Coordinates of C-alpha atoms in Angstrom, one line a residue:
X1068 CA -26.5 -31.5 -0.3
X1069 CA -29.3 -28.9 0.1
X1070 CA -26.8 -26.3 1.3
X1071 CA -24.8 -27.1 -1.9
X1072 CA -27.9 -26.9 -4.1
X1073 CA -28.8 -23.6 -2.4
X1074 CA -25.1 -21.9 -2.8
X1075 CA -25.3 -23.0 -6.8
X1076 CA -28.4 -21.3 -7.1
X1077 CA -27.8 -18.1 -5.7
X1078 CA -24.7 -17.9 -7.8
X1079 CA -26.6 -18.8 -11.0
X1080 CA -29.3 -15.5 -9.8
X1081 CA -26.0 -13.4 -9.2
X1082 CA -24.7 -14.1 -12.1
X1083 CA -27.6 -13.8 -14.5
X1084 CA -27.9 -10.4 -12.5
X1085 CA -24.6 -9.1 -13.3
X1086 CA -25.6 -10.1 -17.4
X1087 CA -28.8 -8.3 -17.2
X1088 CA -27.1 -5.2 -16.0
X1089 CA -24.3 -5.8 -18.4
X1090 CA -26.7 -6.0 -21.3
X1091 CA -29.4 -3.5 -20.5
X1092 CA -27.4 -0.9 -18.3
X1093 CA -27.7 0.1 -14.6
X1094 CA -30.5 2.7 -13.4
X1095 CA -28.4 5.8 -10.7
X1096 CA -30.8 7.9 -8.3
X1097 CA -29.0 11.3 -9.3
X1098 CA -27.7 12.6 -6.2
X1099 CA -28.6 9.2 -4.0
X1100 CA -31.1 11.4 -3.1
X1101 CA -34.3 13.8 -4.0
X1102 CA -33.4 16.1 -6.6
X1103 CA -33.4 19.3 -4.8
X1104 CA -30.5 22.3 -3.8
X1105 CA -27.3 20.3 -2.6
X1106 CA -25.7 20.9 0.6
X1107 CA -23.1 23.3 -1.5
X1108 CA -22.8 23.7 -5.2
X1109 CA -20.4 21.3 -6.7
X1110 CA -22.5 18.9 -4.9
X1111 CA -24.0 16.5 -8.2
X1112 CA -21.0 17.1 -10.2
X1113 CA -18.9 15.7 -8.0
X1114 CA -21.8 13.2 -7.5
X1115 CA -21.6 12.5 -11.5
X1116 CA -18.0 12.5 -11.8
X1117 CA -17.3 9.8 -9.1
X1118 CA -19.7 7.1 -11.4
X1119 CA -19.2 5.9 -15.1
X1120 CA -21.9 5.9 -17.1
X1121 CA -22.4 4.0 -20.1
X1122 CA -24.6 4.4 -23.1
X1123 CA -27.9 2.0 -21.8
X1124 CA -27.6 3.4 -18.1
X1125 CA -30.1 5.6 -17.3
X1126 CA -30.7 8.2 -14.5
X1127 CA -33.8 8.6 -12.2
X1128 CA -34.7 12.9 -11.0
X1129 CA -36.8 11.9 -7.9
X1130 CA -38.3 15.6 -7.3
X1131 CA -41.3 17.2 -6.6
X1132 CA -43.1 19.3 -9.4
X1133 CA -44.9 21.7 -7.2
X1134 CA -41.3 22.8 -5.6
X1135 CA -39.0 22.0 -8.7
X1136 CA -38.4 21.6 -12.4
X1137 CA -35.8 19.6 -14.3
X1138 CA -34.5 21.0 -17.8
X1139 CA -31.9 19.6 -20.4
X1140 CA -30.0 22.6 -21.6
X1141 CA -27.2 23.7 -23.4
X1142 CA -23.9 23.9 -22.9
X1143 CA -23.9 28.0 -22.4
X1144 CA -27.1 27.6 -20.9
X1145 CA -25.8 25.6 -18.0
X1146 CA -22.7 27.3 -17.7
X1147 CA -24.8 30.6 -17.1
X1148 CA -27.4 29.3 -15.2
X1149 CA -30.7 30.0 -17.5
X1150 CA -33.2 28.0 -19.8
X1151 CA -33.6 30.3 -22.7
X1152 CA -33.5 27.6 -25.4
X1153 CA -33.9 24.1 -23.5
X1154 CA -33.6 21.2 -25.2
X1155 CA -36.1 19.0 -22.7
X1156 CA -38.7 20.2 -19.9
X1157 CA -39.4 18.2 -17.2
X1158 CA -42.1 18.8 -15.3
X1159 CA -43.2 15.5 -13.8
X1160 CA -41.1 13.8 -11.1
X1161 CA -40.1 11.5 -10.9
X1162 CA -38.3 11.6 -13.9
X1163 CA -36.1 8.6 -15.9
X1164 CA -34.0 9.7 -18.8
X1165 CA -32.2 6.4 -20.3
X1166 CA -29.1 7.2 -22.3
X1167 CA -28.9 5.1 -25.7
X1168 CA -25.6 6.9 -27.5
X1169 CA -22.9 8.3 -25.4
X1170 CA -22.3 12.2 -25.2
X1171 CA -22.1 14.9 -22.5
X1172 CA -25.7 16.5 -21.1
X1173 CA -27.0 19.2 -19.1
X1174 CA -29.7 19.3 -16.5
X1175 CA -30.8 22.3 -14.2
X1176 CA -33.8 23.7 -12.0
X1177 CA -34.3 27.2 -13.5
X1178 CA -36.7 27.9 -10.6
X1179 CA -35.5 31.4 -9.1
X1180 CA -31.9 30.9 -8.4
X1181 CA -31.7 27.2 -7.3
X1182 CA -29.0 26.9 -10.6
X1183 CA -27.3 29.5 -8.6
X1184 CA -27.1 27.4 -5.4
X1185 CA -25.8 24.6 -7.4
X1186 CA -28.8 22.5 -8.6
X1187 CA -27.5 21.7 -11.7
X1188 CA -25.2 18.9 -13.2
X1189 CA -23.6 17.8 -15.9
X1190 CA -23.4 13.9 -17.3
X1191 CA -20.8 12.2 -19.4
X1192 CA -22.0 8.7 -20.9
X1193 CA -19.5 6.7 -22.0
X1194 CA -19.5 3.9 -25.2
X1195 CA -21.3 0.8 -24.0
X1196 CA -18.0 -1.1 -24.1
X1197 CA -16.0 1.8 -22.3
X1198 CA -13.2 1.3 -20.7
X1199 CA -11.8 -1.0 -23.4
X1200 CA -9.9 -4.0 -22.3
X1201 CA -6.2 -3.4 -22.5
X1202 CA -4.1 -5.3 -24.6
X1203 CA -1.6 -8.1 -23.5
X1204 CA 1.8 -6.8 -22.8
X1205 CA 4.4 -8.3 -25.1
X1206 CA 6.9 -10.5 -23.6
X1207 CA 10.3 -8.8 -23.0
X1208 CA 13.0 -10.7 -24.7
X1209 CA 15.5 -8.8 -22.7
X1210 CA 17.4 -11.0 -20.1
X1211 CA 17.0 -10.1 -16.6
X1212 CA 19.8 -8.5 -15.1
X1213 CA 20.9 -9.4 -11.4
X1214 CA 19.8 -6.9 -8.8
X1215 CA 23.1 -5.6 -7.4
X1216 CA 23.2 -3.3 -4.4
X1217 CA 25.3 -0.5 -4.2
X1218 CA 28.3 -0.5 -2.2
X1219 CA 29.3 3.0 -0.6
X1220 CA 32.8 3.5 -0.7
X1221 CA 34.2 4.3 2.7
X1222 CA 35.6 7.7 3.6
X1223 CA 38.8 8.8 3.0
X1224 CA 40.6 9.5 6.0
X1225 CA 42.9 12.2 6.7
X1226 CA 45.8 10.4 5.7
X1227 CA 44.2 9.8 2.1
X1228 CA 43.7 13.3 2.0
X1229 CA 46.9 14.4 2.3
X1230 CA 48.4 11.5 0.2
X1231 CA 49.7 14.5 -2.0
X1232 CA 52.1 15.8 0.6
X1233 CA 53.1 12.4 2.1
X1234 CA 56.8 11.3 1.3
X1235 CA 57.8 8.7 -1.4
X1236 CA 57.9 4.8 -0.6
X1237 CA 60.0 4.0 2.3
X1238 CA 61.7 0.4 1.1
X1239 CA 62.0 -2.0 3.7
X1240 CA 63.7 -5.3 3.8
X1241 CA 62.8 -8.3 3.1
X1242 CA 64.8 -10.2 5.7
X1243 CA 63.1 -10.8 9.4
X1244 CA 65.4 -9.3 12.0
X1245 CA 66.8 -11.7 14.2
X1246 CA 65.2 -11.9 17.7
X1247 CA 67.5 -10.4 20.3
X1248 CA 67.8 -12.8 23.6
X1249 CA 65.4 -11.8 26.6
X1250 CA 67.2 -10.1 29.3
X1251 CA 64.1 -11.1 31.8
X1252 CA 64.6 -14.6 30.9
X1253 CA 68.7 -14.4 31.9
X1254 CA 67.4 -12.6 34.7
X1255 CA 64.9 -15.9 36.2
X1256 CA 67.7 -17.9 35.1
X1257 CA 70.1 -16.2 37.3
X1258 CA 67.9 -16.5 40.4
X1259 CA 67.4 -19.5 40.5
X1260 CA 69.6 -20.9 43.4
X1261 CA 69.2 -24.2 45.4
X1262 CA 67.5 -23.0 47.5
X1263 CA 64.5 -22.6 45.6
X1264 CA 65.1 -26.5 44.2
X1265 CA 64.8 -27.6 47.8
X1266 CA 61.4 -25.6 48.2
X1267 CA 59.7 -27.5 45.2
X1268 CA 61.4 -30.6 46.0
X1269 CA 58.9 -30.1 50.2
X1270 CA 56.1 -29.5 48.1
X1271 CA 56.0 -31.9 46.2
X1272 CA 56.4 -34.6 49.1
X1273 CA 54.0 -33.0 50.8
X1274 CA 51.7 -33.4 48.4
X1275 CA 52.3 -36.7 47.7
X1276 CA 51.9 -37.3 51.6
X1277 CA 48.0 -35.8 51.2
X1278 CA 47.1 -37.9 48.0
X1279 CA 48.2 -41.1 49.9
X1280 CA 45.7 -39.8 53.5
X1281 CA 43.2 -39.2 50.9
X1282 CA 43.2 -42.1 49.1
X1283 CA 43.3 -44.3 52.5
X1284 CA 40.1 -42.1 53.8
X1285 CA 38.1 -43.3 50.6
X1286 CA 39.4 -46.8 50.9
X1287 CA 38.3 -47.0 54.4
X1288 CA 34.7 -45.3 53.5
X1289 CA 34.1 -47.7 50.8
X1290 CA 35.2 -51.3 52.8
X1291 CA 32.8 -50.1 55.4

């Protein structure tokens, strides 16, 4: 019962923790790490593009301000790597920037040429509600046809081929020929000679001699 009480709680928490994050937005550590130069310079945009970000998320720059800068630039600006105009300095780390309307922004470190080395990155925030839910499919009123397999025809052999140059129809008869008597068979009959009826007449006494032994040898075995 305690286990049970236990599980239902936990699921309650987990659930009221999915709401809060639905309702308020998630919080990303930019990079999953120190804001910094990357490993090689695509590094954080491939870092942003692989999350979604919707408006109410918001993005932590964990960096430190005596070894670099964050700045909200441009579009230009970020494409050339410079900070003539920046729209927001950063100087402080670190730094949270929470995202309340959707839009595409620009961050970089204009500190020598750490833009350069790829220390920069670009952030698309969706609608709050992005992606939207898609809408049921209608129901197909179309009947379902039977899956048939395809039979392959077989190949023509090389009498099909040549069908062209074969001769017409040959017409045969509809009568069955008569059989023609067996010359082997007048041949046994011939043969045959009395003889030979004498033969089968021994063998067949002498094997009526050896049933009757055999028969008198089990007798015997099963009076004693």
């Amino acid at each position: 019962m305690a286990l049970q009480c236990r599980d239902t709680l936990s699921l309650h928490f987990f659930l009221q923790w999915l709401s809060f994050g639905s309702s308020f937005g998630w919080q990303y550590l930019v990079g999953d790490s120190v804001w910094s130069i990357p490993p090689y310079p695509h590094f954080y945009d491939d870092w942003s593009s692989s999350h979604l970000f919707r408006a109410g998320d918001s993005l932590v720059f964990d960096f430190e301000p005596e070894l670099y800068n964050l700045m909200q630039v441009t579009t230009l600006d970020y494409q050339n790597c410079r900070a003539n105009n920046p729209i927001k300095v950063l100087y402080a780390g670190p730094a949270t920037i929470v995202y309340n309307e959707p839009g595409v922004f620009y961050y970089l470190c204009n500190l020598s040429n750490y833009c350069d080395l790829g220390q920069k990155i670009s952030v698309v925030v969706h609608h709050k509600n992005f992606p939207p839910a898609p809408a049921p499919a209608a129901p197909s009123t179309q009947p379902l046809t039977p899956f048939l397999t395809p039979c392959l025809s077989p190949n023509p052999s090389p009498a099909d081929w040549n069908a062209s140059d074969s001769p017409g129809p040959v017409a045969v008869s509809s009568e069955a020929p008569s059989p023609s008597p067996s010359p082997v068979a007048d041949l046994g009959q011939a043969r045959i000679s009395d003889a030979g009826l004498n033969r089968l007449q021994t063998l067949g006494h002498r094997s009526a001699f050896y049933f009757l032994m055999l028969f008198s040898i089990l007798r015997s075995e099963i009076d004693f």
